[in-house]
Amino acid sequence: MYTSDGDGSDGADADPPSGSTAESAPRVEVHPGREVVVDFDPGLTFECVDECSWCCHHGVLLYGKDLIELAARANLAETTTDFRGEKFVTREPKDRDEHVSEDGNACAFLGDDGLCRLHLEDDHDWKPTRCSVFPLAVSRDDGDLRVDVRESAHDHCEGLGVSDRHVIDHLDAFLPELLWELDDPDSDRVL
C-alpha cells in the first residue's frame, strides 16, 4: 500500500497524477529501501486476460541478469539477437493469424496457443524483467525510478481496467529489484 502525501491514506480517491512532478507524484516503496515515483492513476487495475498476447509481439530487451537466467533455459544463439548494442529475445515469423503482430512475427517463446513457453516450462515462474514490467513504462529521472503506463498499452492491452487488482498495490510483482541496479531501465527501447 502507498501513501500519496504521507497522511497514511491509501490514495484510492486521489486524482490521477497526470502531468505530475517529482514533488507531487506519489512515491511508493516497492522493495525494502527501493521506491518509485508513480506517474499513473493509483486506481489503475490490470490482469492478464486469455487470448491477449499483444505484449509478446515485440522484442523483449534482456538485461545482464536476464541473459544468465535465460541461458539456463534456452540456447541464447537461437533465441536472442543483437540490436543497437543490446540483446533482445528474437522475434520470429509465426505460421498463424492469431497471437502475432501485423508483420506476422512474435516472441520466439510465444506458442501457438498464445502462452509463453518459458512460463509453461519453468517451475520458478521466471520471466525476463521486461515481461514482468509490462504494461508499465519505467524510466529514470534525476536518480528517481519513475513508473507510468506504456502509451501503447492504452490502445492495445486488453488487461487494463478489467479486474480489481490495483497495480499500485502489487508493484513488487511488476518491478524486479534488478531495475534499481540499471543505469538505463528505460522500457521504451524496442527491437
mmCIF file with all atom_site columns, C-alpha atoms in Angstrom:
data_model
loop_
_atom_site.group_PDB
_atom_site.id
_atom_site.type_symbol
_atom_site.label_atom_id
_atom_site.label_alt_id
_atom_site.label_comp_id
_atom_site.label_asym_id
_atom_site.label_entity_id
_atom_site.label_seq_id
_atom_site.pdbx_PDB_ins_code
_atom_site.Cartn_x
_atom_site.Cartn_y
_atom_site.Cartn_z
_atom_site.occupancy
_atom_site.B_iso_or_equiv
_atom_site.pdbx_formal_charge
_atom_site.auth_seq_id
_atom_site.auth_comp_id
_atom_site.auth_asym_id
_atom_site.auth_atom_id
_atom_site.pdbx_PDB_model_num
ATOM 1   C CA . MET A 1 1   ? 0.000   0.000   0.000   1.00 0.00 ? 1   MET A CA 1
ATOM 2   C CA . TYR A 1 2   ? 1.204   3.518   -0.685  1.00 0.00 ? 2   TYR A CA 1
ATOM 3   C CA . THR A 1 3   ? 0.547   6.953   0.694   1.00 0.00 ? 3   THR A CA 1
ATOM 4   C CA . SER A 1 4   ? 0.230   9.906   -1.608  1.00 0.00 ? 4   SER A CA 1
ATOM 5   C CA . ASP A 1 5   ? 1.062   12.642  0.833   1.00 0.00 ? 5   ASP A CA 1
ATOM 6   C CA . GLY A 1 6   ? 2.274   10.937  3.970   1.00 0.00 ? 6   GLY A CA 1
ATOM 7   C CA . ASP A 1 7   ? -1.115  11.101  5.687   1.00 0.00 ? 7   ASP A CA 1
ATOM 8   C CA . GLY A 1 8   ? -1.496  7.315   5.834   1.00 0.00 ? 8   GLY A CA 1
ATOM 9   C CA . SER A 1 9   ? -4.340  7.183   3.314   1.00 0.00 ? 9   SER A CA 1
ATOM 10  C CA . ASP A 1 10  ? -4.231  4.542   0.618   1.00 0.00 ? 10  ASP A CA 1
ATOM 11  C CA . GLY A 1 11  ? -4.728  7.075   -2.152  1.00 0.00 ? 11  GLY A CA 1
ATOM 12  C CA . ALA A 1 12  ? -7.741  5.304   -3.671  1.00 0.00 ? 12  ALA A CA 1
ATOM 13  C CA . ASP A 1 13  ? -9.582  8.604   -4.032  1.00 0.00 ? 13  ASP A CA 1
ATOM 14  C CA . ALA A 1 14  ? -6.542  10.517  -5.262  1.00 0.00 ? 14  ALA A CA 1
ATOM 15  C CA . ASP A 1 15  ? -6.709  12.367  -8.549  1.00 0.00 ? 15  ASP A CA 1
ATOM 16  C CA . PRO A 1 16  ? -4.647  10.850  -11.350 1.00 0.00 ? 16  PRO A CA 1
ATOM 17  C CA . PRO A 1 17  ? -1.113  12.215  -11.259 1.00 0.00 ? 17  PRO A CA 1
ATOM 18  C CA . SER A 1 18  ? -1.370  13.280  -14.904 1.00 0.00 ? 18  SER A CA 1
ATOM 19  C CA . GLY A 1 19  ? 1.296   15.894  -15.585 1.00 0.00 ? 19  GLY A CA 1
ATOM 20  C CA . SER A 1 20  ? 2.588   15.474  -12.062 1.00 0.00 ? 20  SER A CA 1
ATOM 21  C CA . THR A 1 21  ? 6.034   16.462  -10.962 1.00 0.00 ? 21  THR A CA 1
ATOM 22  C CA . ALA A 1 22  ? 8.527   14.628  -8.787  1.00 0.00 ? 22  ALA A CA 1
ATOM 23  C CA . GLU A 1 23  ? 7.291   16.711  -5.853  1.00 0.00 ? 23  GLU A CA 1
ATOM 24  C CA . SER A 1 24  ? 3.580   15.871  -6.280  1.00 0.00 ? 24  SER A CA 1
ATOM 25  C CA . ALA A 1 25  ? 3.614   12.318  -7.667  1.00 0.00 ? 25  ALA A CA 1
ATOM 26  C CA . PRO A 1 26  ? 3.202   9.540   -5.107  1.00 0.00 ? 26  PRO A CA 1
ATOM 27  C CA . ARG A 1 27  ? 6.369   7.750   -4.021  1.00 0.00 ? 27  ARG A CA 1
ATOM 28  C CA . VAL A 1 28  ? 5.931   4.069   -3.283  1.00 0.00 ? 28  VAL A CA 1
ATOM 29  C CA . GLU A 1 29  ? 8.356   1.708   -1.572  1.00 0.00 ? 29  GLU A CA 1
ATOM 30  C CA . VAL A 1 30  ? 8.317   -1.391  -3.767  1.00 0.00 ? 30  VAL A CA 1
ATOM 31  C CA . HIS A 1 31  ? 11.091  -3.392  -2.116  1.00 0.00 ? 31  HIS A CA 1
ATOM 32  C CA . PRO A 1 32  ? 12.849  -2.503  1.160   1.00 0.00 ? 32  PRO A CA 1
ATOM 33  C CA . GLY A 1 33  ? 14.763  0.717   0.516   1.00 0.00 ? 33  GLY A CA 1
ATOM 34  C CA . ARG A 1 34  ? 13.679  0.790   -3.150  1.00 0.00 ? 34  ARG A CA 1
ATOM 35  C CA . GLU A 1 35  ? 10.987  3.226   -4.161  1.00 0.00 ? 35  GLU A CA 1
ATOM 36  C CA . VAL A 1 36  ? 9.458   4.566   -7.357  1.00 0.00 ? 36  VAL A CA 1
ATOM 37  C CA . VAL A 1 37  ? 7.675   7.732   -8.357  1.00 0.00 ? 37  VAL A CA 1
ATOM 38  C CA . VAL A 1 38  ? 4.237   6.760   -9.665  1.00 0.00 ? 38  VAL A CA 1
ATOM 39  C CA . ASP A 1 39  ? 3.019   8.725   -12.671 1.00 0.00 ? 39  ASP A CA 1
ATOM 40  C CA . PHE A 1 40  ? -0.163  6.719   -13.318 1.00 0.00 ? 40  PHE A CA 1
ATOM 41  C CA . ASP A 1 41  ? -3.636  6.845   -11.791 1.00 0.00 ? 41  ASP A CA 1
ATOM 42  C CA . PRO A 1 42  ? -3.475  4.977   -8.458  1.00 0.00 ? 42  PRO A CA 1
ATOM 43  C CA . GLY A 1 43  ? -6.867  3.463   -9.300  1.00 0.00 ? 43  GLY A CA 1
ATOM 44  C CA . LEU A 1 44  ? -5.427  1.633   -12.327 1.00 0.00 ? 44  LEU A CA 1
ATOM 45  C CA . THR A 1 45  ? -6.170  -2.092  -12.391 1.00 0.00 ? 45  THR A CA 1
ATOM 46  C CA . PHE A 1 46  ? -4.547  -4.769  -14.543 1.00 0.00 ? 46  PHE A CA 1
ATOM 47  C CA . GLU A 1 47  ? -4.761  -8.507  -15.029 1.00 0.00 ? 47  GLU A CA 1
ATOM 48  C CA . CYS A 1 48  ? -3.543  -10.557 -17.982 1.00 0.00 ? 48  CYS A CA 1
ATOM 49  C CA . VAL A 1 49  ? -6.502  -11.891 -19.940 1.00 0.00 ? 49  VAL A CA 1
ATOM 50  C CA . ASP A 1 50  ? -6.887  -15.020 -22.051 1.00 0.00 ? 50  ASP A CA 1
ATOM 51  C CA . GLU A 1 51  ? -6.329  -14.645 -25.773 1.00 0.00 ? 51  GLU A CA 1
ATOM 52  C CA . CYS A 1 52  ? -4.398  -11.366 -25.406 1.00 0.00 ? 52  CYS A CA 1
ATOM 53  C CA . SER A 1 53  ? -0.749  -11.733 -26.286 1.00 0.00 ? 53  SER A CA 1
ATOM 54  C CA . TRP A 1 54  ? -0.133  -8.227  -27.567 1.00 0.00 ? 54  TRP A CA 1
ATOM 55  C CA . CYS A 1 55  ? 2.837   -7.681  -25.243 1.00 0.00 ? 55  CYS A CA 1
ATOM 56  C CA . CYS A 1 56  ? 4.534   -10.740 -26.797 1.00 0.00 ? 56  CYS A CA 1
ATOM 57  C CA . HIS A 1 57  ? 4.578   -9.310  -30.308 1.00 0.00 ? 57  HIS A CA 1
ATOM 58  C CA . HIS A 1 58  ? 7.532   -7.036  -29.582 1.00 0.00 ? 58  HIS A CA 1
ATOM 59  C CA . GLY A 1 59  ? 11.167  -7.770  -28.981 1.00 0.00 ? 59  GLY A CA 1
ATOM 60  C CA . VAL A 1 60  ? 11.977  -8.259  -25.302 1.00 0.00 ? 60  VAL A CA 1
ATOM 61  C CA . LEU A 1 61  ? 15.055  -6.369  -24.144 1.00 0.00 ? 61  LEU A CA 1
ATOM 62  C CA . LEU A 1 62  ? 17.261  -8.557  -21.965 1.00 0.00 ? 62  LEU A CA 1
ATOM 63  C CA . TYR A 1 63  ? 19.357  -7.143  -19.158 1.00 0.00 ? 63  TYR A CA 1
ATOM 64  C CA . GLY A 1 64  ? 22.533  -8.899  -17.943 1.00 0.00 ? 64  GLY A CA 1
ATOM 65  C CA . LYS A 1 65  ? 20.859  -10.980 -15.227 1.00 0.00 ? 65  LYS A CA 1
ATOM 66  C CA . ASP A 1 66  ? 18.057  -11.879 -17.648 1.00 0.00 ? 66  ASP A CA 1
ATOM 67  C CA . LEU A 1 67  ? 20.628  -13.321 -20.056 1.00 0.00 ? 67  LEU A CA 1
ATOM 68  C CA . ILE A 1 68  ? 22.073  -15.516 -17.323 1.00 0.00 ? 68  ILE A CA 1
ATOM 69  C CA . GLU A 1 69  ? 18.612  -16.796 -16.369 1.00 0.00 ? 69  GLU A CA 1
ATOM 70  C CA . LEU A 1 70  ? 17.596  -17.338 -19.980 1.00 0.00 ? 70  LEU A CA 1
ATOM 71  C CA . ALA A 1 71  ? 20.823  -19.227 -20.740 1.00 0.00 ? 71  ALA A CA 1
ATOM 72  C CA . ALA A 1 72  ? 19.772  -21.810 -18.146 1.00 0.00 ? 72  ALA A CA 1
ATOM 73  C CA . ARG A 1 73  ? 16.513  -22.326 -20.064 1.00 0.00 ? 73  ARG A CA 1
ATOM 74  C CA . ALA A 1 74  ? 17.301  -21.873 -23.770 1.00 0.00 ? 74  ALA A CA 1
ATOM 75  C CA . ASN A 1 75  ? 20.044  -21.658 -26.369 1.00 0.00 ? 75  ASN A CA 1
ATOM 76  C CA . LEU A 1 76  ? 20.903  -17.942 -26.499 1.00 0.00 ? 76  LEU A CA 1
ATOM 77  C CA . ALA A 1 77  ? 22.343  -18.213 -30.018 1.00 0.00 ? 77  ALA A CA 1
ATOM 78  C CA . GLU A 1 78  ? 18.946  -19.403 -31.270 1.00 0.00 ? 78  GLU A CA 1
ATOM 79  C CA . THR A 1 79  ? 16.657  -17.207 -29.179 1.00 0.00 ? 79  THR A CA 1
ATOM 80  C CA . THR A 1 80  ? 18.381  -13.835 -28.902 1.00 0.00 ? 80  THR A CA 1
ATOM 81  C CA . THR A 1 81  ? 19.533  -11.136 -31.279 1.00 0.00 ? 81  THR A CA 1
ATOM 82  C CA . ASP A 1 82  ? 21.705  -8.035  -31.000 1.00 0.00 ? 82  ASP A CA 1
ATOM 83  C CA . PHE A 1 83  ? 20.163  -4.685  -31.868 1.00 0.00 ? 83  PHE A CA 1
ATOM 84  C CA . ARG A 1 84  ? 21.940  -1.360  -31.318 1.00 0.00 ? 84  ARG A CA 1
ATOM 85  C CA . GLY A 1 85  ? 24.361  -2.992  -28.915 1.00 0.00 ? 85  GLY A CA 1
ATOM 86  C CA . GLU A 1 86  ? 21.676  -4.608  -26.748 1.00 0.00 ? 86  GLU A CA 1
ATOM 87  C CA . LYS A 1 87  ? 20.354  -8.160  -26.514 1.00 0.00 ? 87  LYS A CA 1
ATOM 88  C CA . PHE A 1 88  ? 16.716  -8.913  -27.294 1.00 0.00 ? 88  PHE A CA 1
ATOM 89  C CA . VAL A 1 89  ? 14.671  -12.097 -27.460 1.00 0.00 ? 89  VAL A CA 1
ATOM 90  C CA . THR A 1 90  ? 14.273  -12.892 -31.130 1.00 0.00 ? 90  THR A CA 1
ATOM 91  C CA . ARG A 1 91  ? 11.023  -12.090 -32.871 1.00 0.00 ? 91  ARG A CA 1
ATOM 92  C CA . GLU A 1 92  ? 10.276  -14.801 -35.372 1.00 0.00 ? 92  GLU A CA 1
ATOM 93  C CA . PRO A 1 93  ? 7.727   -15.385 -38.109 1.00 0.00 ? 93  PRO A CA 1
ATOM 94  C CA . LYS A 1 94  ? 4.789   -17.443 -36.926 1.00 0.00 ? 94  LYS A CA 1
ATOM 95  C CA . ASP A 1 95  ? 2.685   -19.513 -39.298 1.00 0.00 ? 95  ASP A CA 1
ATOM 96  C CA . ARG A 1 96  ? -0.677  -18.400 -37.928 1.00 0.00 ? 96  ARG A CA 1
ATOM 97  C CA . ASP A 1 97  ? -3.095  -15.491 -37.883 1.00 0.00 ? 97  ASP A CA 1
ATOM 98  C CA . GLU A 1 98  ? -3.561  -15.222 -34.099 1.00 0.00 ? 98  GLU A CA 1
ATOM 99  C CA . HIS A 1 99  ? -1.051  -14.165 -31.456 1.00 0.00 ? 99  HIS A CA 1
ATOM 100 C CA . VAL A 1 100 ? 1.162   -12.317 -33.932 1.00 0.00 ? 100 VAL A CA 1
ATOM 101 C CA . SER A 1 101 ? 1.872   -8.694  -34.809 1.00 0.00 ? 101 SER A CA 1
ATOM 102 C CA . GLU A 1 102 ? 0.784   -7.132  -38.087 1.00 0.00 ? 102 GLU A CA 1
ATOM 103 C CA . ASP A 1 103 ? 4.006   -8.370  -39.713 1.00 0.00 ? 103 ASP A CA 1
ATOM 104 C CA . GLY A 1 104 ? 3.297   -11.982 -38.650 1.00 0.00 ? 104 GLY A CA 1
ATOM 105 C CA . ASN A 1 105 ? 6.081   -12.071 -36.031 1.00 0.00 ? 105 ASN A CA 1
ATOM 106 C CA . ALA A 1 106 ? 6.053   -12.631 -32.277 1.00 0.00 ? 106 ALA A CA 1
ATOM 107 C CA . CYS A 1 107 ? 8.408   -13.545 -29.449 1.00 0.00 ? 107 CYS A CA 1
ATOM 108 C CA . ALA A 1 108 ? 10.355  -16.760 -30.057 1.00 0.00 ? 108 ALA A CA 1
ATOM 109 C CA . PHE A 1 109 ? 8.880   -18.173 -26.834 1.00 0.00 ? 109 PHE A CA 1
ATOM 110 C CA . LEU A 1 110 ? 5.225   -17.479 -27.687 1.00 0.00 ? 110 LEU A CA 1
ATOM 111 C CA . GLY A 1 111 ? 3.492   -20.758 -28.516 1.00 0.00 ? 111 GLY A CA 1
ATOM 112 C CA . ASP A 1 112 ? 0.667   -21.362 -30.982 1.00 0.00 ? 112 ASP A CA 1
ATOM 113 C CA . ASP A 1 113 ? -1.773  -21.336 -28.070 1.00 0.00 ? 113 ASP A CA 1
ATOM 114 C CA . GLY A 1 114 ? -0.770  -17.787 -27.088 1.00 0.00 ? 114 GLY A CA 1
ATOM 115 C CA . LEU A 1 115 ? 1.080   -18.939 -23.981 1.00 0.00 ? 115 LEU A CA 1
ATOM 116 C CA . CYS A 1 116 ? 4.715   -18.310 -23.118 1.00 0.00 ? 116 CYS A CA 1
ATOM 117 C CA . ARG A 1 117 ? 6.816   -21.467 -23.269 1.00 0.00 ? 117 ARG A CA 1
ATOM 118 C CA . LEU A 1 118 ? 9.144   -20.005 -20.614 1.00 0.00 ? 118 LEU A CA 1
ATOM 119 C CA . HIS A 1 119 ? 6.253   -19.858 -18.145 1.00 0.00 ? 119 HIS A CA 1
ATOM 120 C CA . LEU A 1 120 ? 4.986   -23.322 -19.022 1.00 0.00 ? 120 LEU A CA 1
ATOM 121 C CA . GLU A 1 121 ? 8.376   -24.960 -18.594 1.00 0.00 ? 121 GLU A CA 1
ATOM 122 C CA . ASP A 1 122 ? 9.609   -23.031 -15.576 1.00 0.00 ? 122 ASP A CA 1
ATOM 123 C CA . ASP A 1 123 ? 8.874   -24.242 -12.058 1.00 0.00 ? 123 ASP A CA 1
ATOM 124 C CA . HIS A 1 124 ? 10.155  -20.949 -10.633 1.00 0.00 ? 124 HIS A CA 1
ATOM 125 C CA . ASP A 1 125 ? 7.735   -18.637 -12.511 1.00 0.00 ? 125 ASP A CA 1
ATOM 126 C CA . TRP A 1 126 ? 10.648  -16.740 -14.052 1.00 0.00 ? 126 TRP A CA 1
ATOM 127 C CA . LYS A 1 127 ? 10.226  -14.262 -16.859 1.00 0.00 ? 127 LYS A CA 1
ATOM 128 C CA . PRO A 1 128 ? 12.506  -11.587 -18.281 1.00 0.00 ? 128 PRO A CA 1
ATOM 129 C CA . THR A 1 129 ? 12.391  -8.256  -16.470 1.00 0.00 ? 129 THR A CA 1
ATOM 130 C CA . ARG A 1 130 ? 10.729  -6.512  -19.408 1.00 0.00 ? 130 ARG A CA 1
ATOM 131 C CA . CYS A 1 131 ? 7.919   -9.095  -19.394 1.00 0.00 ? 131 CYS A CA 1
ATOM 132 C CA . SER A 1 132 ? 7.330   -8.509  -15.675 1.00 0.00 ? 132 SER A CA 1
ATOM 133 C CA . VAL A 1 133 ? 7.163   -4.754  -16.161 1.00 0.00 ? 133 VAL A CA 1
ATOM 134 C CA . PHE A 1 134 ? 4.506   -4.804  -18.872 1.00 0.00 ? 134 PHE A CA 1
ATOM 135 C CA . PRO A 1 135 ? 2.173   -2.826  -19.220 1.00 0.00 ? 135 PRO A CA 1
ATOM 136 C CA . LEU A 1 136 ? 4.179   -0.307  -17.225 1.00 0.00 ? 136 LEU A CA 1
ATOM 137 C CA . ALA A 1 137 ? 6.828   2.042   -18.541 1.00 0.00 ? 137 ALA A CA 1
ATOM 138 C CA . VAL A 1 138 ? 9.948   2.563   -16.451 1.00 0.00 ? 138 VAL A CA 1
ATOM 139 C CA . SER A 1 139 ? 12.378  5.448   -16.722 1.00 0.00 ? 139 SER A CA 1
ATOM 140 C CA . ARG A 1 140 ? 14.988  7.214   -14.634 1.00 0.00 ? 140 ARG A CA 1
ATOM 141 C CA . ASP A 1 141 ? 14.699  10.937  -13.922 1.00 0.00 ? 141 ASP A CA 1
ATOM 142 C CA . ASP A 1 142 ? 17.187  12.767  -11.688 1.00 0.00 ? 142 ASP A CA 1
ATOM 143 C CA . GLY A 1 143 ? 18.077  9.487   -9.988  1.00 0.00 ? 143 GLY A CA 1
ATOM 144 C CA . ASP A 1 144 ? 14.444  8.523   -9.353  1.00 0.00 ? 144 ASP A CA 1
ATOM 145 C CA . LEU A 1 145 ? 12.894  5.456   -10.897 1.00 0.00 ? 145 LEU A CA 1
ATOM 146 C CA . ARG A 1 146 ? 9.590   6.594   -12.436 1.00 0.00 ? 146 ARG A CA 1
ATOM 147 C CA . VAL A 1 147 ? 6.725   4.332   -13.438 1.00 0.00 ? 147 VAL A CA 1
ATOM 148 C CA . ASP A 1 148 ? 3.835   5.054   -15.775 1.00 0.00 ? 148 ASP A CA 1
ATOM 149 C CA . VAL A 1 149 ? 1.649   3.059   -18.145 1.00 0.00 ? 149 VAL A CA 1
ATOM 150 C CA . ARG A 1 150 ? 3.166   2.448   -21.588 1.00 0.00 ? 150 ARG A CA 1
ATOM 151 C CA . GLU A 1 151 ? 1.452   4.746   -24.052 1.00 0.00 ? 151 GLU A CA 1
ATOM 152 C CA . SER A 1 152 ? 0.847   1.887   -26.488 1.00 0.00 ? 152 SER A CA 1
ATOM 153 C CA . ALA A 1 153 ? -0.783  -0.226  -23.759 1.00 0.00 ? 153 ALA A CA 1
ATOM 154 C CA . HIS A 1 154 ? -3.713  2.184   -23.613 1.00 0.00 ? 154 HIS A CA 1
ATOM 155 C CA . ASP A 1 155 ? -4.510  1.291   -27.232 1.00 0.00 ? 155 ASP A CA 1
ATOM 156 C CA . HIS A 1 156 ? -3.689  -2.424  -27.278 1.00 0.00 ? 156 HIS A CA 1
ATOM 157 C CA . CYS A 1 157 ? -3.584  -4.030  -23.832 1.00 0.00 ? 157 CYS A CA 1
ATOM 158 C CA . GLU A 1 158 ? -6.871  -5.767  -23.024 1.00 0.00 ? 158 GLU A CA 1
ATOM 159 C CA . GLY A 1 159 ? -5.918  -6.322  -19.374 1.00 0.00 ? 159 GLY A CA 1
ATOM 160 C CA . LEU A 1 160 ? -6.160  -2.675  -18.268 1.00 0.00 ? 160 LEU A CA 1
ATOM 161 C CA . GLY A 1 161 ? -9.186  -1.937  -16.129 1.00 0.00 ? 161 GLY A CA 1
ATOM 162 C CA . VAL A 1 162 ? -10.683 -5.457  -16.224 1.00 0.00 ? 162 VAL A CA 1
ATOM 163 C CA . SER A 1 163 ? -10.048 -6.595  -12.643 1.00 0.00 ? 163 SER A CA 1
ATOM 164 C CA . ASP A 1 164 ? -9.949  -5.434  -9.047  1.00 0.00 ? 164 ASP A CA 1
ATOM 165 C CA . ARG A 1 165 ? -6.152  -5.886  -8.875  1.00 0.00 ? 165 ARG A CA 1
ATOM 166 C CA . HIS A 1 166 ? -4.732  -2.400  -8.319  1.00 0.00 ? 166 HIS A CA 1
ATOM 167 C CA . VAL A 1 167 ? -1.314  -2.111  -9.910  1.00 0.00 ? 167 VAL A CA 1
ATOM 168 C CA . ILE A 1 168 ? -0.044  0.261   -7.228  1.00 0.00 ? 168 ILE A CA 1
ATOM 169 C CA . ASP A 1 169 ? -0.658  -2.384  -4.539  1.00 0.00 ? 169 ASP A CA 1
ATOM 170 C CA . HIS A 1 170 ? 1.309   -5.024  -6.480  1.00 0.00 ? 170 HIS A CA 1
ATOM 171 C CA . LEU A 1 171 ? 4.275   -3.079  -7.832  1.00 0.00 ? 171 LEU A CA 1
ATOM 172 C CA . ASP A 1 172 ? 6.665   -5.684  -6.431  1.00 0.00 ? 172 ASP A CA 1
ATOM 173 C CA . ALA A 1 173 ? 5.233   -8.201  -8.938  1.00 0.00 ? 173 ALA A CA 1
ATOM 174 C CA . PHE A 1 174 ? 5.805   -5.788  -11.834 1.00 0.00 ? 174 PHE A CA 1
ATOM 175 C CA . LEU A 1 175 ? 9.148   -4.277  -10.848 1.00 0.00 ? 175 LEU A CA 1
ATOM 176 C CA . PRO A 1 176 ? 12.026  -6.695  -10.147 1.00 0.00 ? 176 PRO A CA 1
ATOM 177 C CA . GLU A 1 177 ? 14.785  -5.301  -7.923  1.00 0.00 ? 177 GLU A CA 1
ATOM 178 C CA . LEU A 1 178 ? 17.140  -5.509  -10.895 1.00 0.00 ? 178 LEU A CA 1
ATOM 179 C CA . LEU A 1 179 ? 15.619  -2.265  -12.230 1.00 0.00 ? 179 LEU A CA 1
ATOM 180 C CA . TRP A 1 180 ? 17.204  -0.193  -9.457  1.00 0.00 ? 180 TRP A CA 1
ATOM 181 C CA . GLU A 1 181 ? 20.646  -1.529  -10.419 1.00 0.00 ? 181 GLU A CA 1
ATOM 182 C CA . LEU A 1 182 ? 20.393  -0.352  -14.042 1.00 0.00 ? 182 LEU A CA 1
ATOM 183 C CA . ASP A 1 183 ? 21.752  2.946   -15.324 1.00 0.00 ? 183 ASP A CA 1
ATOM 184 C CA . ASP A 1 184 ? 19.122  2.957   -18.066 1.00 0.00 ? 184 ASP A CA 1
ATOM 185 C CA . PRO A 1 185 ? 15.984  0.946   -17.249 1.00 0.00 ? 185 PRO A CA 1
ATOM 186 C CA . ASP A 1 186 ? 14.040  2.808   -19.961 1.00 0.00 ? 186 ASP A CA 1
ATOM 187 C CA . SER A 1 187 ? 11.306  0.439   -21.119 1.00 0.00 ? 187 SER A CA 1
ATOM 188 C CA . ASP A 1 188 ? 10.604  2.240   -24.398 1.00 0.00 ? 188 ASP A CA 1
ATOM 189 C CA . ARG A 1 189 ? 13.538  0.610   -26.185 1.00 0.00 ? 189 ARG A CA 1
ATOM 190 C CA . VAL A 1 190 ? 12.176  -1.920  -28.675 1.00 0.00 ? 190 VAL A CA 1
ATOM 191 C CA . LEU A 1 191 ? 13.540  -4.245  -31.334 1.00 0.00 ? 191 LEU A CA 1
#
